[in-house]
PDB file of C-alpha atoms and ligand atoms in Angstrom:
ATOM      1  CA  UNK A 151     144.274  -3.902 107.040  1.00  0.00           C
ATOM      2  CA  UNK A 152     146.633  -2.352 104.470  1.00  0.00           C
ATOM      3  CA  UNK A 153     145.347  -0.305 101.509  1.00  0.00           C
ATOM      4  CA  UNK A 154     146.385  -3.146  99.169  1.00  0.00           C
ATOM      5  CA  UNK A 155     144.454  -5.751 101.209  1.00  0.00           C
ATOM      6  CA  UNK A 156     141.397  -3.498 101.352  1.00  0.00           C
ATOM      7  CA  UNK A 157     141.469  -2.942  97.592  1.00  0.00           C
ATOM      8  CA  UNK A 158     141.865  -6.657  96.862  1.00  0.00           C
ATOM      9  CA  UNK A 159     138.867  -7.404  99.060  1.00  0.00           C
ATOM     10  CA  UNK A 160     136.782  -4.649  97.464  1.00  0.00           C
ATOM     11  CA  UNK A 161     137.796  -5.828  93.969  1.00  0.00           C
ATOM     12  CA  UNK A 162     136.559  -9.362  94.755  1.00  0.00           C
ATOM     13  CA  UNK A 163     133.246  -8.041  96.107  1.00  0.00           C
ATOM     14  CA  UNK A 164     132.660  -5.749  93.143  1.00  0.00           C
ATOM     15  CA  UNK A 165     133.606  -8.462  90.624  1.00  0.00           C
ATOM     16  CA  UNK A 166     130.596 -10.390  91.907  1.00  0.00           C
ATOM     17  CA  UNK A 167     128.354  -7.364  92.273  1.00  0.00           C
ATOM     18  CA  UNK A 168     129.044  -5.567  88.985  1.00  0.00           C
ATOM     19  CA  UNK A 169     126.454  -7.340  86.757  1.00  0.00           C
ATOM     20  CA  UNK A 170     123.650  -6.874  89.318  1.00  0.00           C
ATOM     21  CA  UNK A 171     124.847  -3.680  91.035  1.00  0.00           C
ATOM     22  CA  UNK A 172     122.372  -1.168  89.533  1.00  0.00           C
ATOM     23  CA  UNK A 173     119.380  -3.367  90.337  1.00  0.00           C
ATOM     24  CA  UNK A 174     120.651  -4.276  93.800  1.00  0.00           C
ATOM     25  CA  UNK A 175     121.107  -0.590  94.710  1.00  0.00           C
ATOM     26  CA  UNK A 176     117.957   0.857  93.112  1.00  0.00           C
ATOM     27  CA  UNK A 177     116.561   1.866  96.520  1.00  0.00           C
ATOM     28  CA  UNK A 178     119.266   4.510  96.864  1.00  0.00           C
ATOM     29  CA  UNK A 179     118.613   6.147  93.486  1.00  0.00           C
ATOM     30  CA  UNK A 180     116.815   9.090  95.104  1.00  0.00           C
ATOM     31  CA  UNK A 181     119.617   9.665  97.609  1.00  0.00           C
ATOM     32  CA  UNK A 182     122.179   9.714  94.799  1.00  0.00           C
ATOM     33  CA  UNK A 183     120.016  12.296  93.002  1.00  0.00           C
ATOM     34  CA  UNK A 184     119.851  14.341  96.210  1.00  0.00           C
ATOM     35  CA  UNK A 185     123.643  14.282  96.495  1.00  0.00           C
ATOM     36  CA  UNK A 186     123.988  15.465  92.912  1.00  0.00           C
ATOM     37  CA  UNK A 187     121.579  18.323  93.577  1.00  0.00           C
ATOM     38  CA  UNK A 188     123.738  19.239  96.580  1.00  0.00           C
ATOM     39  CA  UNK A 189     126.806  19.168  94.317  1.00  0.00           C
ATOM     40  CA  UNK A 190     125.015  21.512  91.901  1.00  0.00           C
ATOM     41  CA  UNK A 191     127.130  20.850  88.766  1.00  0.00           C
ATOM     42  CA  UNK A 192     126.862  23.703  86.238  1.00  0.00           C
ATOM     43  CA  UNK A 193     127.261  24.059  82.466  1.00  0.00           C
ATOM     44  CA  UNK A 194     130.890  24.179  81.372  1.00  0.00           C
ATOM     45  CA  UNK A 195     132.281  22.766  84.626  1.00  0.00           C
ATOM     46  CA  UNK A 196     134.623  19.824  85.148  1.00  0.00           C
ATOM     47  CA  UNK A 197     133.246  17.305  87.643  1.00  0.00           C
ATOM     48  CA  UNK A 198     134.962  14.274  89.185  1.00  0.00           C
ATOM     49  CA  UNK A 199     132.832  11.230  90.081  1.00  0.00           C
ATOM     50  CA  UNK A 200     135.090   9.466  92.595  1.00  0.00           C
ATOM     51  CA  UNK A 201     134.565   5.697  92.758  1.00  0.00           C
ATOM     52  CA  UNK A 202     132.065   6.001  89.880  1.00  0.00           C
ATOM     53  CA  UNK A 203     131.480   2.230  89.771  1.00  0.00           C
ATOM     54  CA  UNK A 204     128.954   1.252  87.086  1.00  0.00           C
ATOM     55  CA  UNK A 205     128.505   4.934  86.250  1.00  0.00           C
ATOM     56  CA  UNK A 206     124.980   5.374  87.597  1.00  0.00           C
ATOM     57  CA  UNK A 207     125.614   9.086  88.296  1.00  0.00           C
ATOM     58  CA  UNK A 208     127.527   9.837  85.102  1.00  0.00           C
ATOM     59  CA  UNK A 209     124.581  10.560  82.724  1.00  0.00           C
ATOM     60  CA  UNK A 210     123.143  13.067  85.224  1.00  0.00           C
ATOM     61  CA  UNK A 211     126.497  14.793  85.668  1.00  0.00           C
ATOM     62  CA  UNK A 212     127.072  14.928  81.904  1.00  0.00           C
ATOM     63  CA  UNK A 213     123.676  16.458  81.355  1.00  0.00           C
ATOM     64  CA  UNK A 214     124.332  19.101  84.005  1.00  0.00           C
ATOM     65  CA  UNK A 215     127.750  20.188  82.675  1.00  0.00           C
ATOM     66  CA  UNK A 216     126.577  20.096  79.050  1.00  0.00           C
ATOM     67  CA  UNK A 217     128.754  19.743  75.954  1.00  0.00           C
ATOM     68  CA  UNK A 218     131.182  22.458  77.089  1.00  0.00           C
ATOM     69  CA  UNK A 219     131.853  20.712  80.408  1.00  0.00           C
ATOM     70  CA  UNK A 220     133.681  17.539  81.282  1.00  0.00           C
ATOM     71  CA  UNK A 221     133.089  14.595  83.596  1.00  0.00           C
ATOM     72  CA  UNK A 222     135.886  12.401  84.923  1.00  0.00           C
ATOM     73  CA  UNK A 223     134.967   9.110  86.559  1.00  0.00           C
ATOM     74  CA  UNK A 224     137.457   6.779  88.175  1.00  0.00           C
ATOM     75  CA  UNK A 225     137.238   3.429  89.922  1.00  0.00           C
ATOM     76  CA  UNK A 226     139.721   0.640  90.721  1.00  0.00           C
ATOM     77  CA  UNK A 227     137.283  -2.093  89.663  1.00  0.00           C
ATOM     78  CA  UNK A 228     137.603  -3.031  85.987  1.00  0.00           C
ATOM     79  CA  UNK A 229     134.388  -5.038  86.364  1.00  0.00           C
ATOM     80  CA  UNK A 230     132.395  -2.000  87.531  1.00  0.00           C
ATOM     81  CA  UNK A 231     133.955   0.239  84.864  1.00  0.00           C
ATOM     82  CA  UNK A 232     133.054  -2.290  82.138  1.00  0.00           C
ATOM     83  CA  UNK A 233     129.387  -1.855  83.035  1.00  0.00           C
ATOM     84  CA  UNK A 234     129.849   1.943  82.888  1.00  0.00           C
ATOM     85  CA  UNK A 235     131.452   1.690  79.442  1.00  0.00           C
ATOM     86  CA  UNK A 236     128.485  -0.323  78.156  1.00  0.00           C
ATOM     87  CA  UNK A 237     125.899   2.099  79.523  1.00  0.00           C
ATOM     88  CA  UNK A 238     123.632   3.259  76.671  1.00  0.00           C
ATOM     89  CA  UNK A 239     123.334   6.802  78.016  1.00  0.00           C
ATOM     90  CA  UNK A 240     127.127   7.221  77.880  1.00  0.00           C
ATOM     91  CA  UNK A 241     127.684   6.060  74.303  1.00  0.00           C
ATOM     92  CA  UNK A 242     129.315   8.781  72.218  1.00  0.00           C
ATOM     93  CA  UNK A 243     129.960  11.096  75.179  1.00  0.00           C
ATOM     94  CA  UNK A 244     133.263  12.619  74.113  1.00  0.00           C
ATOM     95  CA  UNK A 245     133.491  14.820  77.208  1.00  0.00           C
ATOM     96  CA  UNK A 246     133.616  11.813  79.548  1.00  0.00           C
ATOM     97  CA  UNK A 247     136.921  10.408  80.780  1.00  0.00           C
ATOM     98  CA  UNK A 248     136.885   7.045  82.597  1.00  0.00           C
ATOM     99  CA  UNK A 249     140.057   6.128  84.468  1.00  0.00           C
ATOM    100  CA  UNK A 250     140.842   2.852  86.228  1.00  0.00           C
ATOM    101  CA  UNK A 251     142.629   3.505  89.505  1.00  0.00           C
ATOM    102  CA  UNK A 252     142.337   3.676  93.285  1.00  0.00           C
ATOM    103  CA  UNK A 253     141.777   6.990  95.014  1.00  0.00           C
ATOM    104  CA  UNK A 254     145.090   7.122  96.892  1.00  0.00           C
ATOM    105  CA  UNK A 255     147.164   6.978  93.700  1.00  0.00           C
ATOM    106  CA  UNK A 256     144.974   7.667  90.649  1.00  0.00           C
ATOM    107  CA  UNK A 257     146.291  10.372  88.333  1.00  0.00           C
ATOM    108  CA  UNK A 258     143.580  12.918  87.507  1.00  0.00           C
ATOM    109  CA  UNK A 259     143.581  16.065  85.364  1.00  0.00           C
ATOM    110  CA  UNK A 260     143.869  19.200  87.524  1.00  0.00           C
ATOM    111  CA  UNK A 261     141.400  21.995  88.213  1.00  0.00           C
ATOM    112  CA  UNK A 262     138.019  20.268  88.695  1.00  0.00           C
ATOM    113  CA  UNK A 263     135.154  22.500  89.821  1.00  0.00           C
ATOM    114  CA  UNK A 264     133.210  19.841  91.725  1.00  0.00           C
ATOM    115  CA  UNK A 265     133.789  16.379  93.204  1.00  0.00           C
ATOM    116  CA  UNK A 266     131.149  13.754  93.976  1.00  0.00           C
ATOM    117  CA  UNK A 267     131.581  10.860  96.422  1.00  0.00           C
ATOM    118  CA  UNK A 268     128.492   8.702  95.959  1.00  0.00           C
ATOM    119  CA  UNK A 269     128.427   5.596  98.133  1.00  0.00           C
ATOM    120  CA  UNK A 270     132.190   5.468  98.438  1.00  0.00           C
ATOM    121  CA  UNK A 271     132.506   4.862 102.172  1.00  0.00           C
ATOM    122  CA  UNK A 272     135.896   3.112 101.951  1.00  0.00           C
ATOM    123  CA  UNK A 273     137.427   5.920  99.959  1.00  0.00           C
ATOM    124  CA  UNK A 274     136.222   8.655 102.308  1.00  0.00           C
ATOM    125  CA  UNK A 275     137.828   6.997 105.356  1.00  0.00           C
ATOM    126  CA  UNK A 276     141.324   7.504 103.969  1.00  0.00           C
ATOM    127  CA  UNK A 277     142.902  10.965 104.319  1.00  0.00           C
ATOM    128  CA  UNK A 278     145.555   9.908 101.793  1.00  0.00           C
ATOM    129  CA  UNK A 279     142.857   9.035  99.221  1.00  0.00           C
ATOM    130  CA  UNK A 280     140.930  12.235  99.850  1.00  0.00           C
ATOM    131  CA  UNK A 281     144.120  14.312  99.584  1.00  0.00           C
ATOM    132  CA  UNK A 282     144.947  12.772  96.215  1.00  0.00           C
ATOM    133  CA  UNK A 283     141.446  13.140  94.736  1.00  0.00           C
ATOM    134  CA  UNK A 284     140.683  16.585  96.175  1.00  0.00           C
ATOM    135  CA  UNK A 285     144.170  17.693  95.133  1.00  0.00           C
ATOM    136  CA  UNK A 286     142.859  17.527  91.555  1.00  0.00           C
ATOM    137  CA  UNK A 287     140.180  20.136  92.293  1.00  0.00           C
ATOM    138  CA  UNK A 288     140.545  23.902  92.476  1.00  0.00           C
ATOM    139  CA  UNK A 289     140.360  25.688  95.835  1.00  0.00           C
ATOM    140  CA  UNK A 290     136.721  26.439  96.605  1.00  0.00           C
ATOM    141  CA  UNK A 291     135.513  23.502  94.453  1.00  0.00           C
ATOM    142  CA  UNK A 292     132.131  22.150  95.531  1.00  0.00           C
ATOM    143  CA  UNK A 293     132.198  18.707  97.127  1.00  0.00           C
ATOM    144  CA  UNK A 294     129.238  16.463  97.944  1.00  0.00           C
ATOM    145  CA  UNK A 295     129.186  13.029  99.530  1.00  0.00           C
ATOM    146  CA  UNK A 296     126.493  10.520 100.291  1.00  0.00           C
ATOM    147  CA  UNK A 297     126.429   6.988 101.631  1.00  0.00           C
ATOM    148  CA  UNK A 298     125.025   4.825 104.393  1.00  0.00           C
ATOM    149  CA  UNK A 299     125.525   5.590 108.080  1.00  0.00           C
ATOM    150  CA  UNK A 300     124.429   3.943 111.313  1.00  0.00           C
ATOM    151  CA  UNK A 301     121.212   4.899 113.083  1.00  0.00           C
ATOM    152  CA  UNK A 302     121.273   6.234 116.661  1.00  0.00           C
ATOM    153  CA  UNK A 303     123.177   3.882 118.986  1.00  0.00           C
ATOM    154  CA  UNK A 304     120.088   2.596 120.812  1.00  0.00           C
ATOM    155  CA  UNK A 305     118.713   1.298 117.505  1.00  0.00           C
ATOM    156  CA  UNK A 306     121.458  -1.326 117.646  1.00  0.00           C
ATOM    157  CA  UNK A 307     119.414  -4.161 116.077  1.00  0.00           C
ATOM    158  CA  UNK A 308     118.996  -2.014 112.941  1.00  0.00           C
ATOM    159  CA  UNK A 309     122.696  -1.169 113.072  1.00  0.00           C
ATOM    160  CA  UNK A 310     123.620  -4.841 113.306  1.00  0.00           C
ATOM    161  CA  UNK A 311     121.533  -5.390 110.188  1.00  0.00           C
ATOM    162  CA  UNK A 312     123.240  -2.486 108.396  1.00  0.00           C
ATOM    163  CA  UNK A 313     126.699  -3.900 109.124  1.00  0.00           C
ATOM    164  CA  UNK A 314     125.597  -7.288 107.829  1.00  0.00           C
ATOM    165  CA  UNK A 315     123.813  -5.997 104.716  1.00  0.00           C
ATOM    166  CA  UNK A 316     126.754  -3.740 103.767  1.00  0.00           C
ATOM    167  CA  UNK A 317     129.490  -6.344 104.150  1.00  0.00           C
ATOM    168  CA  UNK A 318     129.842  -6.658 100.364  1.00  0.00           C
ATOM    169  CA  UNK A 319     129.879  -2.916  99.726  1.00  0.00           C
ATOM    170  CA  UNK A 320     132.093  -1.654 102.550  1.00  0.00           C
ATOM    171  CA  UNK A 321     135.498  -2.976 103.531  1.00  0.00           C
ATOM    172  CA  UNK A 322     136.497  -0.302 106.053  1.00  0.00           C
ATOM    173  CA  UNK A 323     133.787   0.196 108.694  1.00  0.00           C
ATOM    174  CA  UNK A 324     135.607   3.021 110.511  1.00  0.00           C
ATOM    175  CA  UNK A 325     133.364   6.022 111.219  1.00  0.00           C
ATOM    176  CA  UNK A 326     130.253   4.106 110.144  1.00  0.00           C
ATOM    177  CA  UNK A 327     128.343   6.274 112.656  1.00  0.00           C
ATOM    178  CA  UNK A 328     129.633   9.519 111.049  1.00  0.00           C
ATOM    179  CA  UNK A 329     131.244   8.658 107.680  1.00  0.00           C
ATOM    180  CA  UNK A 330     131.839  12.328 106.782  1.00  0.00           C
ATOM    181  CA  UNK A 331     134.332  12.807 109.663  1.00  0.00           C
ATOM    182  CA  UNK A 332     137.561  12.738 107.623  1.00  0.00           C
ATOM    183  CA  UNK A 333     136.103  14.588 104.621  1.00  0.00           C
ATOM    184  CA  UNK A 334     134.839  17.433 106.824  1.00  0.00           C
ATOM    185  CA  UNK A 335     138.462  18.337 107.632  1.00  0.00           C
ATOM    186  CA  UNK A 336     139.100  19.193 103.965  1.00  0.00           C
ATOM    187  CA  UNK A 337     136.093  21.474 103.548  1.00  0.00           C
ATOM    188  CA  UNK A 338     134.869  24.972 104.384  1.00  0.00           C
ATOM    189  CA  UNK A 339     131.139  25.705 104.803  1.00  0.00           C
ATOM    190  CA  UNK A 340     130.682  22.037 105.700  1.00  0.00           C
ATOM    191  CA  UNK A 341     127.094  20.871 106.233  1.00  0.00           C
ATOM    192  CA  UNK A 342     125.601  17.425 106.648  1.00  0.00           C
ATOM    193  CA  UNK A 343     121.931  16.534 106.265  1.00  0.00           C
ATOM    194  CA  UNK A 344     121.051  13.438 108.272  1.00  0.00           C
ATOM    195  CA  UNK A 345     119.466  12.378 111.559  1.00  0.00           C
ATOM    196  CA  UNK A 346     119.322   9.598 114.173  1.00  0.00           C
ATOM    197  CA  UNK A 347     116.439   7.825 112.438  1.00  0.00           C
ATOM    198  CA  UNK A 348     117.898   7.610 108.950  1.00  0.00           C
ATOM    199  CA  UNK A 349     120.615   5.433 107.435  1.00  0.00           C
ATOM    200  CA  UNK A 350     121.455   8.082 104.843  1.00  0.00           C
ATOM    201  CA  UNK A 351     123.418  11.321 104.838  1.00  0.00           C
ATOM    202  CA  UNK A 352     124.249  13.979 102.289  1.00  0.00           C
ATOM    203  CA  UNK A 353     127.274  16.136 103.099  1.00  0.00           C
ATOM    204  CA  UNK A 354     128.530  19.162 101.214  1.00  0.00           C
ATOM    205  CA  UNK A 355     131.137  21.893 101.436  1.00  0.00           C
ATOM    206  CA  UNK A 356     133.819  23.789  99.556  1.00  0.00           C
ATOM    207  CA  UNK A 357     137.393  22.653  99.212  1.00  0.00           C
ATOM    208  CA  UNK A 358     139.760  24.523 101.515  1.00  0.00           C
ATOM    209  CA  UNK A 359     142.584  26.433  99.856  1.00  0.00           C
ATOM    210  CA  UNK A 360     146.050  24.903  99.952  1.00  0.00           C
ATOM    211  CA  UNK A 361     145.304  21.381  98.768  1.00  0.00           C
ATOM    212  CA  UNK A 362     145.513  21.710  94.993  1.00  0.00           C
ATOM    213  CA  UNK A 363     148.858  20.653  93.511  1.00  0.00           C
TER     214      UNK A 363
HETATM  215  C1  LIG B 268     128.991   1.205  96.372  1.00  0.00           C
HETATM  216  S1  LIG B 268     129.936   1.486  94.912  1.00  0.00           S
HETATM  217  C2  LIG B 268     129.402   3.130  94.428  1.00  0.00           C
HETATM  218  C3  LIG B 268     129.452   3.345  92.947  1.00  0.00           C
HETATM  219  C4  LIG B 268     128.813   4.664  92.466  1.00  0.00           C
HETATM  220  N1  LIG B 268     129.548   5.803  92.948  1.00  0.00           N
HETATM  221  C5  LIG B 268     127.365   4.748  92.833  1.00  0.00           C
HETATM  222  O1  LIG B 268     126.927   5.761  93.387  1.00  0.00           O
HETATM  223  O2  LIG B 268     126.643   3.799  92.507  1.00  0.00           O
HETATM  224  C6  LIG B 268     131.553   1.804  95.583  1.00  0.00           C
HETATM  225  C7  LIG B 268     132.597   1.938  94.509  1.00  0.00           C
HETATM  226  O3  LIG B 268     133.799   2.413  95.136  1.00  0.00           O
HETATM  227  C8  LIG B 268     134.876   1.780  94.528  1.00  0.00           C
HETATM  228  N2  LIG B 268     136.041   1.843  95.424  1.00  0.00           N
HETATM  229  C9  LIG B 268     136.355   1.037  96.457  1.00  0.00           C
HETATM  230  N3  LIG B 268     137.536   1.400  96.989  1.00  0.00           N
HETATM  231  C10 LIG B 268     137.961   2.469  96.268  1.00  0.00           C
HETATM  232  C11 LIG B 268     139.116   3.269  96.310  1.00  0.00           C
HETATM  233  N4  LIG B 268     140.073   3.078  97.220  1.00  0.00           N
HETATM  234  N5  LIG B 268     139.249   4.246  95.400  1.00  0.00           N
HETATM  235  C12 LIG B 268     138.267   4.478  94.489  1.00  0.00           C
HETATM  236  N6  LIG B 268     137.132   3.757  94.408  1.00  0.00           N
HETATM  237  C13 LIG B 268     137.001   2.750  95.284  1.00  0.00           C
HETATM  238  C14 LIG B 268     134.396   0.368  94.251  1.00  0.00           C
HETATM  239  O4  LIG B 268     135.154  -0.289  93.253  1.00  0.00           O
HETATM  240  C15 LIG B 268     132.961   0.626  93.836  1.00  0.00           C
HETATM  241  O5  LIG B 268     132.823   0.734  92.440  1.00  0.00           O
END
């Protein structure tokens, strides 16, 4: 499937999902918080929320970077971004930049200190997308990613269920057993917290030198 076909499919899914997305995904709220703790955003920093969707993570990131920091969220889905723009907790945040665009081509300000990939499986399967997004961060920037992954192979009935239940959220099922595979190649000090009996992972590392443009 081409990038354009994948994006069109994702856009259709997220058009439907946008109004009910936050409620439908409330069971992963704690995992998203865990990923943000792994990212460890600090006062004064610039943080990118890649594939920010309805902006669930944005209030937490804004609070962590404080008024002297900046948060940049981007997403190709206008429907998801509309929900983010209406979010009460984001009203009046003048250090928040929301950009509509897909990861492989979005134009982002340079020099970010940290990049979050929260439930953005599709995006993290594309080296081209990762190169473009991570290219906007400084060498050594902290990166954290979280999403769903398959259980151990022998738990195949659960895995069949995961594939079915994620069909609206994921378009590219490559590396569904180890979704951090491509991202790991961009990072030093890479670490992933997960296990055979969980459907979650939280990965973290520091951006290798030589990527920033
Ligand atoms: C499951 S939602 C996650 C939203 C948010 N990060 C969260 O934690 O709730 C996945 C988001 O990734 C976005 N997405 C899909 N393909 C993308 C791409 N190629 N580049 C950037 N975002 C993409 C979708 O539009 C959607 O908003």
